[in-house]
CSV table of C-alpha atoms in Angstrom, one decimal:
chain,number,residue,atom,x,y,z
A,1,UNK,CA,34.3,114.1,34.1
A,2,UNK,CA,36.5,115.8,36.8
A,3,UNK,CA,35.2,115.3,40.3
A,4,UNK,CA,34.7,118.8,41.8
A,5,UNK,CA,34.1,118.0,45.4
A,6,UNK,CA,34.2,121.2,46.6
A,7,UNK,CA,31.0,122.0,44.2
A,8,UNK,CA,29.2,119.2,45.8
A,9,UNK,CA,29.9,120.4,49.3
A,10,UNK,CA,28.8,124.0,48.6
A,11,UNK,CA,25.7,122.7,46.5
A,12,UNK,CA,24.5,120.6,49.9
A,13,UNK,CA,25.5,122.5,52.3
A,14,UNK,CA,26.5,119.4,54.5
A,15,UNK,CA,29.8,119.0,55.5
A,16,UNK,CA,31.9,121.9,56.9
A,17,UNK,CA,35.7,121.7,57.4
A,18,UNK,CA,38.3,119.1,57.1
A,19,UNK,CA,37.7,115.7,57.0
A,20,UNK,CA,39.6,113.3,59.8
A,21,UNK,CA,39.5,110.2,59.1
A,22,UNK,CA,40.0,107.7,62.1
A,23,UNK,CA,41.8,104.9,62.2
A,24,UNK,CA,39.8,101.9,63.1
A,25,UNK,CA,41.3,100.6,66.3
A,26,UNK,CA,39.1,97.2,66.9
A,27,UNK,CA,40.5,94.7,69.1
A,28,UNK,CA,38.4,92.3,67.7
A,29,UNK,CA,40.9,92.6,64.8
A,30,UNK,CA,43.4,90.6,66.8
A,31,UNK,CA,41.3,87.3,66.0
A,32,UNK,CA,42.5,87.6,62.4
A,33,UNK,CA,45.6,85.7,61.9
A,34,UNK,CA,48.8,88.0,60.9
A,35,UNK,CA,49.9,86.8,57.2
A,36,UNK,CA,52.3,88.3,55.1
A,37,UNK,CA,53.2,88.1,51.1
A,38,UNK,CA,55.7,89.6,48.6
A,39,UNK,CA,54.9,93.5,47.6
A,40,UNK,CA,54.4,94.4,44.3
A,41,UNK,CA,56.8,96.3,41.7
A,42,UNK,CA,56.3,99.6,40.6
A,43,UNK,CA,58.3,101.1,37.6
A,44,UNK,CA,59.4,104.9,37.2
A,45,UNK,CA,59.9,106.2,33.6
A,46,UNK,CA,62.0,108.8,32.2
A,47,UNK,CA,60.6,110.8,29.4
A,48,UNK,CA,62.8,112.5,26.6
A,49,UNK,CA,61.5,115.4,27.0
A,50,UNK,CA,63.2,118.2,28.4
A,51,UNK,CA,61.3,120.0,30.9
A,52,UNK,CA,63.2,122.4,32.6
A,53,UNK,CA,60.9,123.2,35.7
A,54,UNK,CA,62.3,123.2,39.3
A,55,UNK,CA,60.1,122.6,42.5
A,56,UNK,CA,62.3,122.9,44.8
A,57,UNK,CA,60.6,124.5,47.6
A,58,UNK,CA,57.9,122.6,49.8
A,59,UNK,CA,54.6,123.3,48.6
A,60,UNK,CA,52.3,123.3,51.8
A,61,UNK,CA,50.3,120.2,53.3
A,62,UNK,CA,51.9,117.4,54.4
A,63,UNK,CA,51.8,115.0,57.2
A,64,UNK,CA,53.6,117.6,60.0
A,65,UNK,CA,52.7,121.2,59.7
A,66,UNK,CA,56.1,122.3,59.1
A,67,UNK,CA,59.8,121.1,58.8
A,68,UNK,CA,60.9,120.0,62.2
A,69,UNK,CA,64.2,120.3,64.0
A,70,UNK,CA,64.8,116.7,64.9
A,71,UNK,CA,62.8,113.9,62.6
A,72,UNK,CA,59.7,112.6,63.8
A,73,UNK,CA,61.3,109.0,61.9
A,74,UNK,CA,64.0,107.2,61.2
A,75,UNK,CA,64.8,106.3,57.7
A,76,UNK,CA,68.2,103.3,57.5
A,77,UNK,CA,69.5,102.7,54.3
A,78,UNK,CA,71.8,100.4,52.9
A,79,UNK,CA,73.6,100.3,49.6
A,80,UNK,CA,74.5,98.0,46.9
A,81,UNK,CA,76.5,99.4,44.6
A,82,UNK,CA,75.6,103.0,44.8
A,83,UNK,CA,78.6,105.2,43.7
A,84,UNK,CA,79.8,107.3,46.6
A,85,UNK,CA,78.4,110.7,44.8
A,86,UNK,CA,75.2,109.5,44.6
A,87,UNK,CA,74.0,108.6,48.1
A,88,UNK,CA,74.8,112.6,48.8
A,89,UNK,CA,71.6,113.0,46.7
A,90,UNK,CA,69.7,110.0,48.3
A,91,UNK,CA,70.5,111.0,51.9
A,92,UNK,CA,68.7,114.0,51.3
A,93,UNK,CA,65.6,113.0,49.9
A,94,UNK,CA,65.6,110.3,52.6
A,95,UNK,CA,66.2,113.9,55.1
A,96,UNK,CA,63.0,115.4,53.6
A,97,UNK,CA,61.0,112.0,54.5
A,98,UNK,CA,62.4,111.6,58.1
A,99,UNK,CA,60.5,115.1,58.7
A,100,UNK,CA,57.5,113.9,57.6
A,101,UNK,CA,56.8,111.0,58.3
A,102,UNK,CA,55.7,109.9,62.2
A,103,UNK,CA,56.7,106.1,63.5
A,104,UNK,CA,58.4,104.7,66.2
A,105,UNK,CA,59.7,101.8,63.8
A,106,UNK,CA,62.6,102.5,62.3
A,107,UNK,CA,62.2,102.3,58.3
A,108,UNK,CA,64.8,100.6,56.3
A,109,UNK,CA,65.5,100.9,52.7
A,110,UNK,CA,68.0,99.2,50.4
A,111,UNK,CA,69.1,100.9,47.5
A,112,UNK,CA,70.7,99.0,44.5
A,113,UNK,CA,72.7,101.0,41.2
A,114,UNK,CA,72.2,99.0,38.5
A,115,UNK,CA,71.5,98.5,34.6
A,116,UNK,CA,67.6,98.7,34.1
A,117,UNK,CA,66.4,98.1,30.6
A,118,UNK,CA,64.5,100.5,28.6
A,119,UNK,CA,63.5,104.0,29.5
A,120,UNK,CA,62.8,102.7,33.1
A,121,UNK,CA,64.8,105.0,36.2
A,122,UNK,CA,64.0,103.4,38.9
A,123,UNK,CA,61.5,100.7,40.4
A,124,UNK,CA,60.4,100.2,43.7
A,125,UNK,CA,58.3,97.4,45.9
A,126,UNK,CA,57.7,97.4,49.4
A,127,UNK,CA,59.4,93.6,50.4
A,128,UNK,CA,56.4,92.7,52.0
A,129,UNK,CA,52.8,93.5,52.8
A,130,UNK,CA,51.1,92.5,56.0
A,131,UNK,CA,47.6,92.0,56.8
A,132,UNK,CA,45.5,90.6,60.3
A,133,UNK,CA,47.9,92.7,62.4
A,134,UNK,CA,47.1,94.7,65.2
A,135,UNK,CA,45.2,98.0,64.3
A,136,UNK,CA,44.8,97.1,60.6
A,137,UNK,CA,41.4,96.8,58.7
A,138,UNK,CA,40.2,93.6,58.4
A,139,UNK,CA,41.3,91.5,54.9
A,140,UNK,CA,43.4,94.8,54.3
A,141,UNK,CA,47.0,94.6,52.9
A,142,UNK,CA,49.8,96.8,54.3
A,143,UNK,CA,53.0,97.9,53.2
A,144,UNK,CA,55.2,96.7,55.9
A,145,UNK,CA,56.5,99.8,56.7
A,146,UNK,CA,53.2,101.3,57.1
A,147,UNK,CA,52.2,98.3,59.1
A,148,UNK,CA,54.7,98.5,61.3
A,149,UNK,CA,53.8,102.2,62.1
A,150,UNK,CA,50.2,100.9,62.6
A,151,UNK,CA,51.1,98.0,64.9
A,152,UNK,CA,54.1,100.1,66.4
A,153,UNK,CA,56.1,96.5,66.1
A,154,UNK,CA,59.2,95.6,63.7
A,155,UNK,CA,57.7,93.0,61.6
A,156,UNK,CA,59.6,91.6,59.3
A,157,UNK,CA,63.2,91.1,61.3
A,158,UNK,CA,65.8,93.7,61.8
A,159,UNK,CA,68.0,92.1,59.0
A,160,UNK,CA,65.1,93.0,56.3
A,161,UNK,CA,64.4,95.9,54.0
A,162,UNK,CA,61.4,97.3,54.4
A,163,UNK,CA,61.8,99.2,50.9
A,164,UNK,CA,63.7,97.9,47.7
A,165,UNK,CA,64.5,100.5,45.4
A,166,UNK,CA,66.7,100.3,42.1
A,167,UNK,CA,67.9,103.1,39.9
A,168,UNK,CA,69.3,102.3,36.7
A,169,UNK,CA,73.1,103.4,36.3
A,170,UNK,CA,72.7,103.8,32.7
A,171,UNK,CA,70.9,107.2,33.1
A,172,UNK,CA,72.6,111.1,33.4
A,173,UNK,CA,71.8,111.7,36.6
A,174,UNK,CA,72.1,114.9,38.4
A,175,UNK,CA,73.5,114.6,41.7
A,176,UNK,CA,73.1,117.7,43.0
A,177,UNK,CA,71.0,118.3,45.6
A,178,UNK,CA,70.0,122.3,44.8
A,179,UNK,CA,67.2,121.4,42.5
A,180,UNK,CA,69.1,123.1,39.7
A,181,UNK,CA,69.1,120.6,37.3
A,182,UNK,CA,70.9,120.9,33.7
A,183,UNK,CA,68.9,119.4,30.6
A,184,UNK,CA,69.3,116.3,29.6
A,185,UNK,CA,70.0,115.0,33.0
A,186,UNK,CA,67.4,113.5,35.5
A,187,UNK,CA,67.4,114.5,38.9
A,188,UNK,CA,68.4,111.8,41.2
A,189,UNK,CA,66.7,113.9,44.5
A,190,UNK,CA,63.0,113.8,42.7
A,191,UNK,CA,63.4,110.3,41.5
A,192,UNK,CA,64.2,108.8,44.9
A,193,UNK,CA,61.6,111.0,46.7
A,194,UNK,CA,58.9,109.6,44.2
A,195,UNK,CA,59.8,105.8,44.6
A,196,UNK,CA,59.9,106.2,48.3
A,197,UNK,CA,56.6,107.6,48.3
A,198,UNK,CA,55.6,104.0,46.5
A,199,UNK,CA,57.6,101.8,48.6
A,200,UNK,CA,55.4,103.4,51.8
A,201,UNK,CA,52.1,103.0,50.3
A,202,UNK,CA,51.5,104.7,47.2
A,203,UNK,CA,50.9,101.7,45.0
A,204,UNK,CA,48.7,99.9,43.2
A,205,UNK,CA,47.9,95.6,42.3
A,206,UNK,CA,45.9,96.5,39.4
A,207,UNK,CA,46.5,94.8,36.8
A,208,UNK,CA,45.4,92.7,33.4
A,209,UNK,CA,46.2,88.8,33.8
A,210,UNK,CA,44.6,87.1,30.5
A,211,UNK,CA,42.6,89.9,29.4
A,212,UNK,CA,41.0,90.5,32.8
A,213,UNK,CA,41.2,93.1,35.0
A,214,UNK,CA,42.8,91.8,38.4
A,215,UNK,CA,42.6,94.3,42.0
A,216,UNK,CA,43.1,91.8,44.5
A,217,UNK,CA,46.6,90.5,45.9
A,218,UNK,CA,45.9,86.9,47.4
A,219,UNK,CA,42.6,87.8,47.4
A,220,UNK,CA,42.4,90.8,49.3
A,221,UNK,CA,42.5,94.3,48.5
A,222,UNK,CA,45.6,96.6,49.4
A,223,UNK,CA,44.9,99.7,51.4
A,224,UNK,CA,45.8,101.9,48.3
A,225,UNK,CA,43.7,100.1,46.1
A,226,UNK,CA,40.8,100.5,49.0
A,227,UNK,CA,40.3,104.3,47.8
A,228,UNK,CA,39.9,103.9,43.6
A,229,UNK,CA,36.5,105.0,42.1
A,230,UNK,CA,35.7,106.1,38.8
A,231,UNK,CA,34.1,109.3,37.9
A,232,UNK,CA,30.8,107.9,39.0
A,233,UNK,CA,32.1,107.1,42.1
A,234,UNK,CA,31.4,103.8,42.1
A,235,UNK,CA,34.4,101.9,43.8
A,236,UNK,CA,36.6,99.5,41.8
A,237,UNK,CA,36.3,96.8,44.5
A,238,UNK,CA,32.6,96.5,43.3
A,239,UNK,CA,33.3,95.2,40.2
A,240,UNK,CA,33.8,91.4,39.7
A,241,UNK,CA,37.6,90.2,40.5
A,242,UNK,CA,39.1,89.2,38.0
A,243,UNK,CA,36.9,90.5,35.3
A,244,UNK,CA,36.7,92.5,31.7
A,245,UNK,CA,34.4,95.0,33.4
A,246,UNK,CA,38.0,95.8,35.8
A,247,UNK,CA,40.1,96.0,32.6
A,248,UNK,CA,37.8,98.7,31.4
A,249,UNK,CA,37.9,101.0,34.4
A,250,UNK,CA,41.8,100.5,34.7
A,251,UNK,CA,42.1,102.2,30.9
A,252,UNK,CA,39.2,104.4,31.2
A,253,UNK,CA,41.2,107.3,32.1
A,254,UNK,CA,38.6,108.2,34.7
A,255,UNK,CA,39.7,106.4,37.4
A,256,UNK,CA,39.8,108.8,41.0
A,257,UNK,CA,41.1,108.3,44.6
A,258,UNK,CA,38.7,108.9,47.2
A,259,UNK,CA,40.8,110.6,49.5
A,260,UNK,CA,39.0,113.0,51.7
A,261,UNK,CA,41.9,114.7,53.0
A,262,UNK,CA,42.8,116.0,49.4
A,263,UNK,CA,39.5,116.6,48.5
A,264,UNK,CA,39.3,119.2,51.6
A,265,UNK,CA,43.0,120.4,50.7
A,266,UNK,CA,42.3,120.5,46.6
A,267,UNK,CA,38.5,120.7,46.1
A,268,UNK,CA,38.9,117.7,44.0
A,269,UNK,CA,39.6,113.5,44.2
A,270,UNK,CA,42.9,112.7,42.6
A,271,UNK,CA,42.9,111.6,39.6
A,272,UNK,CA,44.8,108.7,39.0
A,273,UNK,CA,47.1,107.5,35.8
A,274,UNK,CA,44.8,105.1,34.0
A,275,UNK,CA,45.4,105.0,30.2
A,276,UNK,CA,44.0,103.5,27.3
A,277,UNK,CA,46.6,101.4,27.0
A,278,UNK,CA,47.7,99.5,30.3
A,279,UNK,CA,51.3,100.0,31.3
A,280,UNK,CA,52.4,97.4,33.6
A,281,UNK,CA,54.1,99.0,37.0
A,282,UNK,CA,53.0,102.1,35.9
A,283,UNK,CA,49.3,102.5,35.0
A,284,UNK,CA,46.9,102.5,38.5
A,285,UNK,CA,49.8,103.1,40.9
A,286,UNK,CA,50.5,107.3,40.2
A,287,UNK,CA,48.9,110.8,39.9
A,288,UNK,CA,47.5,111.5,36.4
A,289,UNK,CA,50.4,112.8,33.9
A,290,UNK,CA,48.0,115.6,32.3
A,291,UNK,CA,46.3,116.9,35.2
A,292,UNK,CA,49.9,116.7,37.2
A,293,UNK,CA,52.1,118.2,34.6
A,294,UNK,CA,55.9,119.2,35.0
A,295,UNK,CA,55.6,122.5,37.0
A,296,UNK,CA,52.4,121.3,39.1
A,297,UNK,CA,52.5,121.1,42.4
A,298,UNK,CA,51.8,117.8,42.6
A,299,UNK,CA,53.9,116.5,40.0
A,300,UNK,CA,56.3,114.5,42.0
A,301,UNK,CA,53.7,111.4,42.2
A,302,UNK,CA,53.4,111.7,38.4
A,303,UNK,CA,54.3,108.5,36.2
A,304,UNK,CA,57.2,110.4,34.0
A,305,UNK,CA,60.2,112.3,35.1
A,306,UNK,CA,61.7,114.9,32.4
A,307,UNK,CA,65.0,115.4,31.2
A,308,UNK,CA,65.7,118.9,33.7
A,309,UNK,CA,62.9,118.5,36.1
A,310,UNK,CA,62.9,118.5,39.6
A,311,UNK,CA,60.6,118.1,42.0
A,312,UNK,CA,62.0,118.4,45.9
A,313,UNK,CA,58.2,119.0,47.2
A,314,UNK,CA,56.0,116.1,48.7
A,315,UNK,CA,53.3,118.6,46.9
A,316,UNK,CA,49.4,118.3,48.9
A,317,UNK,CA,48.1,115.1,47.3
A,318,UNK,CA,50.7,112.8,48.5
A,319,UNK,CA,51.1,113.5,52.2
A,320,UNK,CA,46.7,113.8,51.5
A,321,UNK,CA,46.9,110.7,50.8
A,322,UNK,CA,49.5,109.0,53.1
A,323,UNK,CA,47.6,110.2,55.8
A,324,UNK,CA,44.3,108.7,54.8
A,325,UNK,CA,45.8,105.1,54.3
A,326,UNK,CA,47.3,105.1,57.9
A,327,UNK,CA,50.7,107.5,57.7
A,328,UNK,CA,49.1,110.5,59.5
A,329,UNK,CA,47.7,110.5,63.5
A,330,UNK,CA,44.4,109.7,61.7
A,331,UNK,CA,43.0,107.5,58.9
A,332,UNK,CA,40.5,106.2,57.2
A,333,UNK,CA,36.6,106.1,59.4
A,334,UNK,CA,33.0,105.6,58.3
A,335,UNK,CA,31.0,108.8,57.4
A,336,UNK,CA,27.7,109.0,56.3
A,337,UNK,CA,26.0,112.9,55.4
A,338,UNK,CA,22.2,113.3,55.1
A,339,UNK,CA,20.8,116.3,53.4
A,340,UNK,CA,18.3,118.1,53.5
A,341,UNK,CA,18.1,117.4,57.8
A,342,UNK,CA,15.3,118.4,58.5
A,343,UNK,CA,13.0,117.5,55.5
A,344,UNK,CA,9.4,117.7,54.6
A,345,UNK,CA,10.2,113.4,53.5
A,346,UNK,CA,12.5,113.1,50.5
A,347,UNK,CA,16.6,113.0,52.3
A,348,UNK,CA,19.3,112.0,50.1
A,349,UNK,CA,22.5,110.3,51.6
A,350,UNK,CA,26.2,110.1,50.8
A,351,UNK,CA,27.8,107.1,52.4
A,352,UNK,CA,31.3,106.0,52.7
A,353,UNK,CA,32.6,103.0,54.2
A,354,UNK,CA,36.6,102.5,54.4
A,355,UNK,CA,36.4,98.3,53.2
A,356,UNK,CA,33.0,97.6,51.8
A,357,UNK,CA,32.2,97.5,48.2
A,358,UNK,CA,29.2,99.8,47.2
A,359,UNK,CA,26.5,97.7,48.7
A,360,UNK,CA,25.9,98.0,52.6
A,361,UNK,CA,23.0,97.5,55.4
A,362,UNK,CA,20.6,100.7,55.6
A,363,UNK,CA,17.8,101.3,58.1
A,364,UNK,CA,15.5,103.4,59.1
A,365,UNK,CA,13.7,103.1,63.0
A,366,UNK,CA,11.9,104.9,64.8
A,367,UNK,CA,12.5,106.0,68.2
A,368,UNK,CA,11.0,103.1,70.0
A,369,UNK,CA,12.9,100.8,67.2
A,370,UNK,CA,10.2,99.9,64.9
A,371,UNK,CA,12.0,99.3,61.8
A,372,UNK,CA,10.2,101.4,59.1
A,373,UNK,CA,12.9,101.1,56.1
A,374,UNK,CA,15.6,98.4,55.5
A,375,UNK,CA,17.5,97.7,52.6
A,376,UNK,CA,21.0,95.3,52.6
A,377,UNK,CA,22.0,96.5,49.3
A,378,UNK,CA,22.0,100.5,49.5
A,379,UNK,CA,25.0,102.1,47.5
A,380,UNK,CA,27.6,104.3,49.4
A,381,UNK,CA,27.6,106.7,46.6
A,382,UNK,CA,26.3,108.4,44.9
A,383,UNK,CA,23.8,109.8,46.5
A,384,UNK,CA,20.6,108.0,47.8
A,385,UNK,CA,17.5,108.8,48.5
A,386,UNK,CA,15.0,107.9,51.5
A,387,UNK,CA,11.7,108.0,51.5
A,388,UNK,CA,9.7,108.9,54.1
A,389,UNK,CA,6.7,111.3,52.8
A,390,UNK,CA,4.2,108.7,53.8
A,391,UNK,CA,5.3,108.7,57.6
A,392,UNK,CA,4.4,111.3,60.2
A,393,UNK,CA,6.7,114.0,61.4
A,394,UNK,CA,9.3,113.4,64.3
A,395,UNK,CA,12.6,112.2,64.5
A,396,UNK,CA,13.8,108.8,63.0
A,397,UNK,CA,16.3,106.9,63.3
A,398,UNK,CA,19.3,106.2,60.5
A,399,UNK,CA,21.5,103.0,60.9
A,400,UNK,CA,24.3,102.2,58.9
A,401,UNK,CA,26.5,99.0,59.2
A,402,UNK,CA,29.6,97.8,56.9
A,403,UNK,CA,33.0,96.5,57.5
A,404,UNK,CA,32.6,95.9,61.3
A,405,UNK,CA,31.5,99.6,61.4
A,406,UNK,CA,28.4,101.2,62.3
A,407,UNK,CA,26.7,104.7,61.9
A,408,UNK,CA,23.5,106.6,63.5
A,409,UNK,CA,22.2,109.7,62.2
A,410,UNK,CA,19.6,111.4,63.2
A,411,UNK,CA,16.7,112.3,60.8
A,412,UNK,CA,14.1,114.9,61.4
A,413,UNK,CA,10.7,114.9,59.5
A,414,UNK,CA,9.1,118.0,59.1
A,415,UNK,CA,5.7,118.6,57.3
C-alpha cells in the first residue's frame, strides 16, 4: 500500500501548509557524554542496462530556494589516486552541493580510484558518527558532517575526512560534466552526487546479523533510521532489536520514510528500497528502484545507476529529507493533530514524536488538572481515538510527553 498523505490531509481537514520541523535545541542534552563510532558502508550498483535518460536540470525543492552566487558551504576534497580527468567531474558535483548545503564547518571528503569487485561503482561511509553532542537528540547518531553543522564545531580533527568515497576504476565512466552521457558509459557527475548524498546522512544500519533483523548501531538508532515505518506506519524502532519480526519489515518492500517535508512537497512518504531479498549496503539505505525509475525526478537517490543515465538534480525527496534529519534551518519537532476539534466526544489523534517508538504518555485534564484519561502506552500512529462522550461539555486538556518533549492541545467538547 502506497501512503497518500496528501489524501489523509484533505480527508481530515487538520493540517494546513508545510510542515517545519524544529530542531530540538535542549541544553539538558549537554549532560550526555559526546561518543563517537565508525560509520557504516553503503554500496552503489551499476545496472546493465542502458537507460539513456538525462536529468540534467535542477528539479525544484531543495535546501536553499535557488542556486546562489557564493556557496552557503565549503566542500575540501582530497584525492588518492583519482586520474586528473576525473576530478573535473567530481569538482562539479561537489559545486552543486556547496550551493545547497548550509554549515559553518568546512566538509571534507576523500575520494579514492580504485578496483571494486563486481558490478559495485562506488561506496561511501561517513568516517564517523557522533552522538551526546551539543544540539543533537538524545541516544541519536550523527553523521559527522551533519554533526558538526548541528554543533557548529570541527569534530573529528582537521586532518580527518568527514566523507570516504570510492569509485571503482574498472568502470566506463563518463567524464563529462554536460549530462550528455553516451551508452554504455556511467556518468561519473550522478554517481558522486548520489554517494555524497549518503556520506551526509542518507544511510541506513539495517541489516540481517544471523537471521535477525538488526536497526541499532551500538545500540542506538541513527538519525536516518529514526524516520522508517512501514505502510502501517508503525515505526521500525518498535519492533524488537535484533529480531526476525525486523528481518521481515526490511524485505517487505513496504518500508516508508516519514519525512514531513516530502510528504508536503510530494503528497506522499518516500518509499524506501526494501526487497525480498536483503542486499547488503544497499537494501534500507535508498529511494525505491520502481517507484524512482530512470527518468524520475527523484531518481538520483535510487539504488542502480544505468549504462547512459544521468542525474545532475538533487530531485525534491533528498534535500526533503536532509532537511528533516538536521541539514536545513529546521528539523525534526514533536506534533500531535486532533480531529474533529470541536467534537460532540469521539476525537481521533495523529501523533508523532522525533525518538520514541510507537508507545508514549497520553492525558487528558481538565482545566483545573483533574486527570480524566491517562494511558503510558498510546501509539503515535495511526490514528487514536479519545473518548470522552461520557464527560460534560467544555474545554479539556491534551498532554503529550516522549523523548524529553512535550505537547498541549486543546480539546473542545461540544454536545
Amino acid at each position: 500500500m502506497k501512503l497518500k498523505a496528501g489524501v489523509i490531509l484533505n480527508q481530515h481537514q487538520f493540517i494546513s501548509g508545510r510542515y517545519f520541523l524544529l530542531l530540538f535545541l535542549f541544553f539538558s542534552f549537554a549532560s550526555y557524554a559526546q561518543e563517537s563510532a565508525p560509520g557504516k558502508l553503503i554500496i552503489c550498483y551499476g545496472s546493465d542496462t542502458n537507460t539513456p535518460v538525462h536529468l540534467a536540470k535542477r528539479q525544484g525543492g531543495g535546501l536553499q530556494p535557488e542556486m546562489t552566487h557564493a556557496a552557503a558551504s565549503t566542500i575540501e576534497i582530497t584525492y588518492d589516486g583519482v586520474p586528473s580527468n576525473a576530478q573535473a567531474a567530481i569538482q562539479f558535483a561537489i559545486n552543486i552541493w556547496q550551493n545547497e548545503l548550509h554549515s559553518a564547518v568546512p566538509i571534507r571528503i576523500n575520494a579514492i580510484w580504485t578496483s571494486l569487485a563486481g558490478n559495485s561503482l562506488a561506496t561511501t561511509r561517513p568516517t564517523k558518527i557522533y552522538r551526546g553532542f551539543d544540539g543533537a537528540l538524545p541516544d541519536i547518531w550523527y553523521p559527522v558532517s551533519l554533526a558538526e553543522k548541528i554543533s557548529g564545531q570541527d569534530l573529528n580533527g582537521t586532518s580527518e575526512s568527514d566523507i570516504e568515497i570510492t569509485i571503482n576504476s574498472n568502470k566506463s565512466w563518463y567524464l563529462g560534466t554536460d549530462g550528455n552521457t553516451p551508452g554504455g558509459n556511467v556518468d561519473l557527475v550522478s554517481v558522486v552526487l548520489h554517494e555524497i548524498a549518503h556520506g551526509l546522512g542518507f544511510t541506513s544500519s539495517a541489516a540481517i546479523t544471523d537471521n535477525q533483523g538488526e536497526l541499532r548501531d551500538e545500540k542506538y538508532l541513527g538519525i536516518f533510521d529514526v524516520l522508517l515505518e512501514n505502510d502501517e506506519r508503525t515505526r521500525l524502532s518498535s519492533f524488537a532489536d535484533p529480531s526476525n519480526d525486523l528481518k521481515v519489515q526490511f524485505t517487505s518492500d513496504k518500508i516508508y520514510l516519514y519525512s514531513p517535508s516530502a510528504m508536503t512537497s510530494t503528497g506522499e512518504y518516500p518509499k524506501i528500497f526494501a526487497p525480498s531479498t536483503f542486499i547488503v549496503g544497499s537494501s534500507m539505505a535508498h529511494l525505491d528502484e520502481t517507484t524512482y525509475p530512470p527518468g524520475n525526478a527523484d531518481a538520483l537517490m535510487s539504488p542502480y545507476f544505468g549504462l547512459g543515465e544521468s542525474v545532475h538534480s538533487l530531485g525534491i525527496i533528498l534535500p526533503d529529507v536532509l532537511t528533516d534529519i538536521g541539514w536545513g534551518d529546521e528539523s525534526l519537532k514533536p506534533t500531535a493533530e486532533i480531529f474533529p476539534n470541536p467534537s460532540d466526544g469521539i476525537f481521533k489523534t495523529e501523533i508523532h514524536m522525533p525518538v520514541t517508538t510507537n508507545a508514549v504518555d497520553v492525558a487528558v485534564t481538565d482545566l483545573t488538572g483533574k486527570e480524566l484519561i491517562h494511558s503510558a502506552t498510546f501509539i503515535q500512529s495511526p490514528y487514536n481515538t479519545i473518548d470522552l462522550s461520557s464527560y460534560s461539555s467544555g474545554i479539556y486538556l491534551l498532554t503529550i510527553k516522549g523523548a524529553k518533549a512535550k505537547i498541549v492541545k486543546k480539546i473542545v467538547l461540544v454536545k
